[in-house]
Coordinates of C-alpha atoms in Angstrom, one line a residue:
Chain A
X72 CA 42.9 29.7 107.2
X73 CA 40.7 28.0 109.9
X74 CA 42.9 27.3 112.9
X75 CA 41.3 24.8 115.0
X76 CA 40.5 26.0 118.5
X77 CA 42.5 29.1 117.7
X78 CA 40.7 31.2 115.3
X79 CA 40.7 32.4 111.7
X80 CA 43.9 33.5 110.1
X81 CA 44.1 35.8 107.1
X82 CA 46.9 36.3 104.8
X83 CA 47.1 39.8 103.2
X84 CA 49.1 41.5 100.3
X85 CA 48.7 45.1 100.5
X86 CA 50.0 48.2 98.5
X87 CA 50.5 51.0 100.8
X88 CA 50.1 54.6 99.5
X89 CA 51.3 57.4 101.6
X90 CA 48.6 60.2 101.1
X91 CA 51.2 62.9 101.4
X92 CA 53.2 61.2 98.7
X93 CA 51.0 59.9 96.0
X94 CA 52.1 58.2 93.0
X95 CA 54.2 55.5 94.5
X96 CA 53.2 52.6 96.5
X97 CA 55.1 50.1 98.9
X98 CA 54.3 46.5 99.0
X99 CA 53.3 45.1 102.4
X100 CA 52.3 41.7 103.6
X101 CA 50.4 41.0 106.8
X102 CA 48.9 38.0 108.8
X103 CA 45.9 38.8 110.8
X104 CA 44.5 36.2 113.3
X105 CA 41.2 36.7 114.7
X106 CA 40.7 34.7 118.0
X107 CA 38.0 32.3 118.3
X108 CA 35.0 33.4 120.6
X109 CA 36.1 36.0 122.9
X110 CA 35.2 39.5 121.8
X111 CA 37.5 41.4 124.3
X112 CA 40.6 40.2 122.5
X113 CA 42.2 42.2 119.6
X114 CA 43.3 40.3 116.3
X115 CA 46.8 39.4 116.2
X116 CA 48.7 41.3 113.4
X117 CA 52.0 40.7 112.1
X118 CA 53.2 43.1 109.2
X119 CA 56.2 43.2 107.0
X120 CA 56.8 46.2 104.8
X121 CA 58.9 45.8 101.7
X122 CA 60.5 49.0 101.0
X123 CA 61.0 52.3 102.3
X124 CA 58.6 54.7 103.8
X125 CA 59.1 58.5 103.2
X126 CA 60.9 60.3 105.9
X127 CA 58.9 62.7 107.8
X128 CA 61.7 64.0 110.1
X129 CA 61.3 67.6 108.7
X130 CA 57.5 67.8 108.7
X131 CA 57.6 66.2 112.2
X132 CA 60.1 68.7 113.8
X133 CA 58.1 71.6 112.2
X134 CA 54.7 70.3 113.7
X135 CA 56.2 69.6 117.0
X136 CA 57.9 72.9 117.4
X137 CA 54.8 74.7 116.1
X138 CA 52.5 73.1 118.9
X139 CA 55.0 73.5 121.7
X140 CA 55.4 77.3 120.9
X141 CA 51.6 77.8 121.2
X142 CA 50.6 80.0 123.8
X143 CA 47.3 78.5 124.4
X144 CA 46.3 75.1 124.1
X145 CA 45.3 74.1 120.7
X146 CA 41.5 73.5 120.5
X147 CA 39.6 72.5 117.4
X148 CA 36.4 70.9 116.3
X149 CA 34.7 69.3 113.1
X150 CA 37.6 68.3 111.1
X151 CA 36.9 67.8 108.4
X152 CA 33.8 70.2 108.4
X153 CA 30.6 69.4 106.9
X154 CA 31.7 70.2 103.6
X155 CA 34.9 68.1 103.9
X156 CA 37.1 71.0 104.3
X157 CA 40.4 70.7 106.7
X158 CA 42.2 74.2 107.4
X159 CA 45.8 73.3 106.2
X160 CA 47.3 74.1 109.7
X161 CA 45.0 71.4 111.1
X162 CA 45.8 68.7 108.6
X163 CA 48.7 67.1 111.0
X164 CA 46.0 67.0 113.9
X165 CA 43.6 65.1 111.3
X166 CA 46.4 62.8 110.3
X167 CA 47.4 62.0 113.9
X168 CA 43.6 61.4 114.8
X169 CA 43.5 59.0 111.7
X170 CA 46.7 57.1 113.1
X171 CA 45.1 57.0 116.5
X172 CA 41.7 55.7 115.0
X173 CA 43.7 53.0 113.5
X174 CA 45.0 51.7 116.8
X175 CA 41.5 51.8 118.2
X176 CA 40.0 50.0 115.2
X177 CA 42.6 47.4 115.5
X178 CA 41.7 46.8 119.2
X179 CA 38.1 46.7 118.5
X180 CA 37.9 44.7 115.4
X181 CA 36.3 41.5 114.6
X182 CA 35.5 39.6 111.3
X183 CA 32.2 41.4 111.3
X184 CA 33.3 45.1 111.7
X185 CA 34.5 47.6 109.3
X186 CA 35.7 51.0 110.8
X187 CA 36.6 54.4 109.4
X188 CA 37.3 57.6 111.0
X189 CA 34.3 59.7 110.0
X190 CA 35.3 63.0 111.9
X191 CA 37.2 64.6 114.6
X192 CA 34.5 66.1 116.5
X193 CA 36.6 67.8 119.1
X194 CA 40.4 67.9 119.9
X195 CA 42.1 69.6 122.9
X196 CA 45.8 69.9 123.4
X197 CA 46.8 69.1 126.9
X198 CA 50.3 70.6 128.0
X199 CA 52.5 68.3 129.6
X200 CA 55.6 68.5 131.7
X201 CA 57.5 66.1 129.9
X202 CA 58.5 65.8 126.1
X203 CA 55.4 64.5 124.5
X204 CA 52.6 66.3 123.0
X205 CA 49.0 65.4 124.3
X206 CA 45.9 65.6 122.3
X207 CA 42.5 64.6 123.8
X208 CA 40.1 63.7 121.0
X209 CA 36.6 63.0 120.6
X210 CA 36.5 60.9 117.3
X211 CA 33.6 59.8 115.5
X212 CA 34.3 56.3 114.1
X213 CA 31.9 54.7 111.3
X214 CA 31.2 51.2 111.6
X215 CA 30.1 50.0 108.2
X216 CA 28.1 46.8 109.1
X217 CA 25.9 48.4 111.7
X218 CA 26.2 51.8 110.2
X219 CA 26.7 53.3 113.6
X220 CA 28.7 56.5 114.0
X221 CA 30.3 55.9 117.4
X222 CA 31.8 58.6 119.5
X223 CA 35.1 57.7 120.9
X224 CA 37.4 59.6 123.5
X225 CA 40.9 58.8 122.6
X226 CA 44.0 60.4 124.2
X227 CA 47.1 60.5 121.8
X228 CA 50.7 61.0 123.0
X229 CA 53.1 62.0 120.1
X230 CA 56.6 62.9 120.1
X231 CA 59.0 62.8 116.8
X232 CA 61.2 60.4 118.0
X233 CA 58.6 57.9 119.6
X234 CA 55.5 58.5 117.3
X235 CA 52.0 58.0 118.4
X236 CA 50.7 56.1 121.3
X237 CA 47.2 55.7 122.7
X238 CA 47.4 55.2 126.4
X239 CA 43.6 55.8 127.0
X240 CA 40.6 55.3 124.8
X241 CA 36.9 55.0 125.8
X242 CA 33.9 54.2 123.7
X243 CA 30.8 56.3 124.3
X244 CA 27.2 55.2 123.6
X245 CA 26.0 56.4 120.4
X246 CA 22.7 57.9 121.4
Chain B
X136 CA 15.6 90.7 94.3
X137 CA 14.3 90.2 91.0
X138 CA 11.8 93.0 91.3
X139 CA 14.8 95.4 92.2
X140 CA 16.5 94.3 89.2
X141 CA 13.7 94.9 86.8
X142 CA 13.2 98.3 88.5
X143 CA 16.8 99.2 88.1
X144 CA 16.8 98.0 84.4
X145 CA 13.8 100.0 83.6
X146 CA 15.6 103.1 85.4
X147 CA 18.5 102.7 83.4
X148 CA 16.7 102.3 80.1
X149 CA 14.7 105.3 81.1
X150 CA 17.7 107.2 81.6
X151 CA 19.2 106.3 78.5
X152 CA 16.1 107.4 76.5
X153 CA 15.9 110.6 78.6
X154 CA 12.9 109.3 80.5
X155 CA 11.0 109.8 77.2
X156 CA 8.0 107.8 76.4
X157 CA 7.1 106.7 72.9
X158 CA 3.7 105.9 73.2
X159 CA 1.9 106.1 69.7
X160 CA 5.1 106.9 67.9
X161 CA 5.2 105.2 64.4
X162 CA 8.2 104.3 62.3
X163 CA 7.4 104.4 58.6
X164 CA 9.3 103.1 55.6
X165 CA 9.0 105.3 52.7
X166 CA 9.9 104.1 49.2
X167 CA 10.9 107.1 46.9
X168 CA 10.1 106.5 43.2
X169 CA 12.3 109.7 41.9
X170 CA 14.4 112.5 42.8
X171 CA 11.3 114.7 43.0
X172 CA 10.0 112.6 46.0
X173 CA 13.4 112.7 47.6
X174 CA 13.3 116.4 47.6
X175 CA 9.9 116.3 49.2
X176 CA 11.2 114.3 52.1
X177 CA 14.2 116.5 52.5
X178 CA 11.7 119.4 52.9
X179 CA 9.9 117.5 55.6
X180 CA 13.1 116.9 57.4
X181 CA 13.7 120.6 57.6
X182 CA 10.5 121.1 59.5
X183 CA 11.8 121.0 62.9
X184 CA 8.6 121.5 64.7
X185 CA 7.4 117.9 63.6
X186 CA 10.3 116.5 65.6
X187 CA 10.8 113.8 62.9
X188 CA 13.6 111.4 63.6
X189 CA 15.0 110.0 60.5
X190 CA 16.5 106.6 60.9
X191 CA 17.6 106.3 57.3
X192 CA 17.9 109.7 55.9
X193 CA 16.5 110.7 52.2
X194 CA 19.3 110.8 49.9
X195 CA 18.8 108.9 46.7
X196 CA 15.6 107.4 45.2
X197 CA 16.8 103.8 45.4
X198 CA 17.3 103.8 49.1
X199 CA 14.4 103.5 51.5
X200 CA 13.7 106.3 54.1
X201 CA 12.9 105.2 57.5
X202 CA 11.5 107.8 60.0
X203 CA 10.3 107.8 63.4
X204 CA 7.1 110.1 63.8
X205 CA 5.9 111.5 67.2
X206 CA 2.3 110.6 67.9
X207 CA 0.9 113.8 67.5
X208 CA 2.4 114.2 64.0
X209 CA 1.6 110.8 62.7
X210 CA -1.8 111.8 60.9
X211 CA -0.5 114.9 59.3
X212 CA 2.7 113.3 58.0
X213 CA 0.7 110.4 56.6
X214 CA -1.7 112.8 55.0
X215 CA 1.2 114.7 53.4
X216 CA 2.7 111.7 51.8
X217 CA -0.7 110.5 50.5
X218 CA -1.4 113.7 48.9
X219 CA 1.8 113.6 47.3
X220 CA 1.4 110.1 46.0
X221 CA 4.7 108.9 48.0
X222 CA 4.5 105.1 48.9
X223 CA 5.1 104.1 52.4
X224 CA 4.6 101.3 54.8
X225 CA 4.3 100.9 58.6
X226 CA 7.5 99.5 60.1
X227 CA 6.4 99.9 63.7
X228 CA 2.9 100.5 64.7
X229 CA 3.8 101.7 68.2
X230 CA 7.3 102.0 69.3
X231 CA 6.7 102.1 73.1
X232 CA 5.3 98.5 72.7
X233 CA 8.4 97.4 71.1
X234 CA 10.6 99.1 73.7
X235 CA 8.6 97.4 76.5
X236 CA 8.9 94.0 75.0
X237 CA 12.7 94.6 74.6
X238 CA 13.0 95.7 78.2
X239 CA 11.2 92.8 79.6
X240 CA 13.3 90.4 77.3
X241 CA 16.5 91.9 78.6
X242 CA 15.3 91.5 82.4
X243 CA 14.4 88.0 81.7
X244 CA 17.6 87.4 79.9
X245 CA 19.6 88.9 82.8
X246 CA 17.6 86.7 85.3
X247 CA 18.4 83.7 83.3
X248 CA 21.9 84.6 83.2
X249 CA 22.1 84.9 86.9
X250 CA 19.9 82.0 87.6
X251 CA 21.8 79.4 85.4
X252 CA 25.1 80.5 86.5
X253 CA 24.3 81.2 90.1
X254 CA 23.6 77.6 91.3
X255 CA 27.1 76.2 92.0
X256 CA 27.0 72.4 91.3
X257 CA 30.3 72.1 92.9
X258 CA 29.2 73.0 96.3
X259 CA 26.8 71.7 99.0
X260 CA 23.4 73.3 99.4
X261 CA 20.5 73.4 101.8
X262 CA 17.1 71.8 101.1
X263 CA 15.8 75.3 100.1
X264 CA 18.5 76.0 97.7
X265 CA 17.9 72.4 96.1
X266 CA 14.2 73.1 95.9
X267 CA 14.8 76.6 94.2
X268 CA 17.2 75.0 91.8
X269 CA 14.6 72.3 90.9
X270 CA 12.1 75.1 90.0
X271 CA 14.6 76.8 87.8
X272 CA 15.4 73.7 86.0
X273 CA 11.6 73.3 85.3
X274 CA 11.3 76.8 84.1
X275 CA 13.8 76.8 81.5
X276 CA 13.2 73.4 80.1
X277 CA 9.7 72.5 78.6
X278 CA 10.2 68.8 79.1
X279 CA 11.0 68.9 82.9
X280 CA 8.2 68.8 85.3
X281 CA 8.2 68.8 89.0
X282 CA 5.9 66.4 90.6
X283 CA 5.1 66.0 94.4
X284 CA 4.7 62.3 95.2
X285 CA 4.1 62.8 98.9
X286 CA 5.3 64.3 102.2
X287 CA 7.9 63.4 104.7
X288 CA 7.2 62.7 108.2
X289 CA 7.8 66.4 109.1
X290 CA 5.4 67.3 106.2
X291 CA 8.0 68.5 103.8
X292 CA 7.2 67.8 100.1
X293 CA 8.8 65.1 98.3
X294 CA 9.6 66.6 94.8
X295 CA 10.5 64.5 91.9
X296 CA 11.7 65.8 88.6
X297 CA 10.0 64.3 85.5
X298 CA 12.0 64.3 82.3
X299 CA 9.5 63.4 79.3
X300 CA 9.6 64.4 75.7
X301 CA 6.4 62.6 74.6
X302 CA 3.4 60.4 75.2
X303 CA 1.9 59.4 78.5
X304 CA 3.3 56.6 80.4
X305 CA 6.2 55.6 78.4
X306 CA 8.6 53.0 79.8
X307 CA 10.4 54.8 82.7
X308 CA 13.6 54.9 84.6
X309 CA 13.7 55.7 88.3
X310 CA 16.8 57.4 90.0
X311 CA 16.7 58.6 93.7
X312 CA 19.5 60.0 96.0
X313 CA 20.0 61.1 99.5
X314 CA 17.7 58.2 101.2
X315 CA 20.4 58.1 103.8
X316 CA 20.7 61.8 104.7
X317 CA 24.3 62.0 105.6
X318 CA 25.5 60.9 102.2
X319 CA 25.8 64.6 100.9
X320 CA 27.5 63.6 97.6
X321 CA 24.5 61.8 96.4
X322 CA 22.0 64.6 96.5
X323 CA 24.7 67.1 95.1
X324 CA 25.4 64.7 92.2
X325 CA 21.7 64.1 91.5
X326 CA 21.3 68.0 91.0
X327 CA 24.4 68.0 88.6
X328 CA 23.0 65.1 86.7
X329 CA 19.4 66.8 86.6
X330 CA 21.2 69.9 85.0
X331 CA 23.2 67.7 82.6
X332 CA 20.2 65.9 81.2
X333 CA 18.0 69.0 80.9
X334 CA 20.8 70.9 79.2
X335 CA 22.1 68.4 76.9
X336 CA 18.7 67.0 75.6
X337 CA 18.7 68.0 71.9
X338 CA 22.5 68.1 71.6
X339 CA 23.8 65.0 73.3
X340 CA 22.8 62.1 71.0
X341 CA 22.7 59.7 74.0
X342 CA 20.5 61.5 76.2
X343 CA 18.3 62.6 73.2
X344 CA 17.6 59.1 72.2
X345 CA 17.2 58.1 75.8
X346 CA 14.5 60.8 76.4
X347 CA 12.8 60.2 73.0
X348 CA 12.2 56.8 74.1
X349 CA 11.8 56.7 77.7
X350 CA 10.8 58.9 80.7
X351 CA 13.2 59.7 83.5
X352 CA 12.0 60.2 87.2
X353 CA 14.5 61.8 89.5
X354 CA 14.2 62.0 93.2
X355 CA 17.2 64.2 94.4
X356 CA 16.3 64.2 98.1
X357 CA 14.6 61.1 99.1
X358 CA 14.8 61.7 102.9
X359 CA 14.2 65.7 103.3
X360 CA 13.8 65.5 107.1
X361 CA 16.9 63.7 107.6
X362 CA 18.8 66.0 105.2
X363 CA 17.6 69.2 107.2
X364 CA 18.7 67.5 110.3
X365 CA 22.2 66.9 108.9
X366 CA 22.4 70.8 108.3
X367 CA 20.8 71.9 111.6
X368 CA 21.9 69.4 114.3
X369 CA 23.8 66.2 113.3
X370 CA 25.9 65.9 110.2
X371 CA 26.1 62.2 110.5
X372 CA 22.4 61.5 110.6
X373 CA 21.1 58.6 108.6
X374 CA 17.6 57.7 109.0
X375 CA 14.2 59.4 108.9
X376 CA 13.1 61.5 111.6
X377 CA 9.8 59.8 112.6
X378 CA 8.8 59.3 116.3
X379 CA 8.9 55.7 117.5
X380 CA 6.3 54.7 119.7
X381 CA 7.7 53.7 123.1
X382 CA 11.3 54.8 122.4
X383 CA 13.2 58.0 123.1
X384 CA 15.0 57.4 119.9
X385 CA 14.1 59.0 116.7
X386 CA 14.1 57.7 113.0
X387 CA 14.1 54.5 111.0
X388 CA 16.7 53.5 108.4
X389 CA 14.7 54.0 105.2
X390 CA 16.7 51.3 103.2
X391 CA 15.8 48.7 105.7
X392 CA 12.0 49.7 105.5
X393 CA 11.1 48.2 102.2
X394 CA 8.9 45.1 101.7
X395 CA 11.7 42.7 100.8
X396 CA 12.8 40.2 103.2
X397 CA 11.6 42.8 105.8
X398 CA 13.0 42.3 109.3
X399 CA 15.4 39.7 108.2
X400 CA 19.2 39.6 108.7
X401 CA 21.1 42.7 108.3
X402 CA 18.6 45.1 109.9
X403 CA 18.1 45.9 113.6
X404 CA 14.9 45.8 115.6
X405 CA 16.2 48.4 118.0
X406 CA 14.9 51.8 117.4
X407 CA 18.2 53.5 118.5
X408 CA 20.1 51.6 115.9
X409 CA 21.1 53.3 112.7
X410 CA 20.0 50.4 110.8
X411 CA 16.4 50.1 112.7
X412 CA 14.1 48.7 110.1
X413 CA 11.1 50.3 111.7
X414 CA 7.9 49.0 113.1
X415 CA 6.7 47.6 109.7
X416 CA 7.5 47.5 106.0
X417 CA 6.6 50.8 104.5
X418 CA 5.8 52.3 107.9
X419 CA 8.1 55.5 106.7
X420 CA 6.1 57.7 104.6
X421 CA 9.4 58.6 102.5
X422 CA 9.3 55.0 101.4
X423 CA 5.6 54.4 101.0
X424 CA 5.3 57.5 98.8
X425 CA 7.8 56.0 96.5
X426 CA 6.4 52.5 96.6
X427 CA 2.8 54.0 95.6
X428 CA 4.2 56.2 93.0
X429 CA 6.1 53.3 91.1
X430 CA 3.1 51.0 91.7
X431 CA 0.6 53.5 90.2
X432 CA 2.8 54.3 87.4
X433 CA 3.2 50.7 86.3
X434 CA 5.8 51.1 83.7
X435 CA 9.1 51.4 85.4
X436 CA 12.1 49.4 83.8
X437 CA 14.8 50.5 85.9
X438 CA 15.3 51.3 89.6
X439 CA 18.6 53.3 90.3
X440 CA 19.5 54.5 93.8
X441 CA 22.7 56.5 94.9
X442 CA 24.4 56.1 98.3
X443 CA 27.8 56.9 99.6
X444 CA 30.5 56.0 100.4
X445 CA 32.5 52.7 99.2
X446 CA 32.7 52.9 95.5
X447 CA 30.4 50.0 94.7
X448 CA 28.0 49.1 92.0
X449 CA 25.5 46.6 93.3
X450 CA 22.3 44.7 92.0
X451 CA 20.0 42.3 94.2
X452 CA 19.9 40.5 96.5
X453 CA 20.7 42.0 99.9
X454 CA 18.0 40.4 102.1
X455 CA 19.4 36.7 100.9
X456 CA 22.7 35.7 99.7
X457 CA 21.6 33.8 96.6
X458 CA 22.0 35.2 93.0
X459 CA 19.0 36.7 91.4
X460 CA 17.5 35.0 88.3
X461 CA 19.1 37.7 85.9
X462 CA 22.6 37.4 87.6
X463 CA 24.5 37.1 84.5
X464 CA 22.8 40.0 82.7
X465 CA 23.1 42.3 85.9
X466 CA 26.6 41.3 86.5
X467 CA 27.7 42.0 82.9
X468 CA 25.9 45.2 82.8
X469 CA 27.4 46.3 86.0
X470 CA 30.9 45.6 84.9
X471 CA 30.1 47.7 81.8
X472 CA 28.9 50.5 84.0
X473 CA 32.0 50.3 86.4
X474 CA 34.3 50.4 83.3
X475 CA 32.6 53.6 82.0
X476 CA 33.0 55.0 85.6
X477 CA 36.6 54.2 85.5
X478 CA 37.2 55.5 82.1
X479 CA 36.9 59.2 83.2
X480 CA 39.2 59.5 86.3
X481 CA 40.2 56.0 87.0
X482 CA 37.8 55.8 90.0
X483 CA 37.3 51.9 90.6
X484 CA 33.8 50.5 91.7
X485 CA 33.4 47.0 92.7
X486 CA 30.5 45.1 91.2
X487 CA 28.3 42.4 92.8
X488 CA 25.3 41.6 94.6
X489 CA 24.7 43.3 97.8
X490 CA 25.2 40.5 100.0
X491 CA 28.5 39.5 98.5
X492 CA 29.7 43.0 98.2
X493 CA 28.9 44.9 101.2
X494 CA 26.8 42.9 103.7
X495 CA 23.5 41.1 104.0
X496 CA 20.9 43.7 104.5
X497 CA 17.2 43.2 104.5
X498 CA 14.3 45.6 103.7
X499 CA 16.3 47.4 100.9
X500 CA 14.9 49.5 98.0
X501 CA 16.5 47.6 94.9
X502 CA 15.5 44.2 96.4
X503 CA 12.0 45.4 96.5
X504 CA 12.0 47.0 93.0
X505 CA 13.7 44.0 91.7
X506 CA 11.1 41.5 93.3
X507 CA 8.4 43.7 91.8
X508 CA 9.3 43.2 88.2
X509 CA 12.0 46.0 87.7
X510 CA 14.7 44.1 86.4
X511 CA 17.4 46.7 86.1
X512 CA 17.7 47.5 89.8
X513 CA 21.0 48.8 90.9
X514 CA 22.5 50.5 93.8
X515 CA 25.6 52.9 93.7
X516 CA 27.8 53.6 96.4
X517 CA 29.8 56.7 95.5
X518 CA 33.1 58.2 96.4
X519 CA 35.2 57.5 98.5
X520 CA 36.6 54.6 100.1
X521 CA 37.0 56.0 103.6
X522 CA 39.5 58.8 103.5
X523 CA 36.8 61.5 104.0
X524 CA 33.8 59.1 103.8
X525 CA 30.6 61.1 104.2
X526 CA 32.5 64.5 104.6
X527 CA 33.6 64.3 100.9
X528 CA 35.1 67.6 100.1
X529 CA 33.0 69.7 97.7
X530 CA 35.7 69.8 95.1
X531 CA 35.0 66.2 94.4
X532 CA 31.1 66.6 93.8
X533 CA 31.3 67.3 90.1
X534 CA 34.2 64.7 89.5
X535 CA 32.0 62.1 91.5
X536 CA 28.8 63.3 89.5
X537 CA 30.5 63.1 86.0
X538 CA 31.9 59.6 86.5
X539 CA 28.6 58.5 88.2
X540 CA 26.6 59.7 85.2
X541 CA 28.6 57.7 82.8
X542 CA 27.8 54.4 84.8
X543 CA 24.2 55.5 84.9
X544 CA 24.0 56.1 81.3
X545 CA 25.5 52.9 80.5
X546 CA 22.8 51.3 82.3
X547 CA 20.1 53.6 80.8
X548 CA 21.2 52.8 77.2
X549 CA 21.0 49.2 77.8
X550 CA 17.5 49.6 79.2
X551 CA 16.5 51.6 76.1
X552 CA 17.6 49.0 73.6

């Protein structure tokens, strides 16, 4: 929908599938408004989920406690590796990166971009005095239209009760 | 490693034969006519100094007697038999010859066993491993030939497998993979497909009738320099590795370098870009080699190319957003191929022109092939749709290859008919 002097609005009907709970989908509707002209403004997104998303309370608690109890800060790289492998204990780190890349994608999308998380190049846990877990990621985002793979520094805070937040992200030059 | 194995084999056989040699030993088959002759042979048997080795002992006139005779005794035994009027024929002229041949066959068979089962099609391989497997396929299938169509920028050979069962210059099908080096599932799938075609010719009716009418040319690694670079330095490398005059950046997007709307929308003129079209059309030797080969052949009917990821099946055009003249036929054939793909694991491929389906992109290979008279020009984007993207887990290689093969086959069958 072309909205004069405002932008282009898209009406979407989606089926959401939890990658950890395959076989069932949840219906979802969304309205996405790409603002006219300015490149620095993220599209406005309104979402309505019709149905229940699986509870992740158990797994969240387990992950949280595991990371909190690490003596040394977690450090990892190349997730997945060149052959597509992800060690099971790093899968939550991978998923968290995916969620964070969703935020970064949203903030940087236009009608002419299509982003996917290509790889977690590097991740380093940063211990905090408060309750949150902090992970400093270097993500590789693949942008389909330009075919560029863009390195992106993303800081993610996470807590079972408050979920994921991205306080800081910085795009790096591709070359 | 082969030499070592042959050595071990001969040592083992040597050991089992007590390291004896059987040079000049002959095996005779003796046809006895009566009891009298049987008794004569039994007498011969008792002469231990002759060291005769009866494979079938003399027992009754009706049964043949087979005996191995050491070289030194061959003449005297024959003389004896002839003087007694006993009929015989020579079963084995020289036993050592037979043993040597058998030893060689066993070693070859063992090597064949190891070779055919040692290449894991469900894993990602290096360029050297891929090239070795190409040689392997050629050595075990008489209708498969390896042709070098050129060299990459860094002077690596560009090898094409030619599948041909007949006359020169039959109508031909072109299939390439790995033009964008980071799309690893494509080179891997091409290997599986090569093996599938080579193995199933003669047994699979579809492949057999295909190769009985047409030739197939398969280029599994269209961008060898980029491919090596994804192994050694940067898994996400897409382009060639050519030096660009005046720039610190390296490489040209080989799928923006073809002479089809070259330099138009959808390709970058910036050398550092991952979709840089290059200084001029066909500036990349990897592209030029294919162009020259196809032009010189002159009888290609289909041009098929594999990419990843996105699960798409596309036909021209990319450089312009208008439909090709053969739109109806290509769309319908594309849909049929996508249905074949889906029939195996439910994987869905979207069908359409490049421009409509993915993005406007100039200088692409299938636009060039189509505008040069090769009607059946299709580009595949294989699994997945972004979850793993370029880093598709190896356990998906064979499923991806299998489903893709069904789609390719559908197209090839249409071309054949």
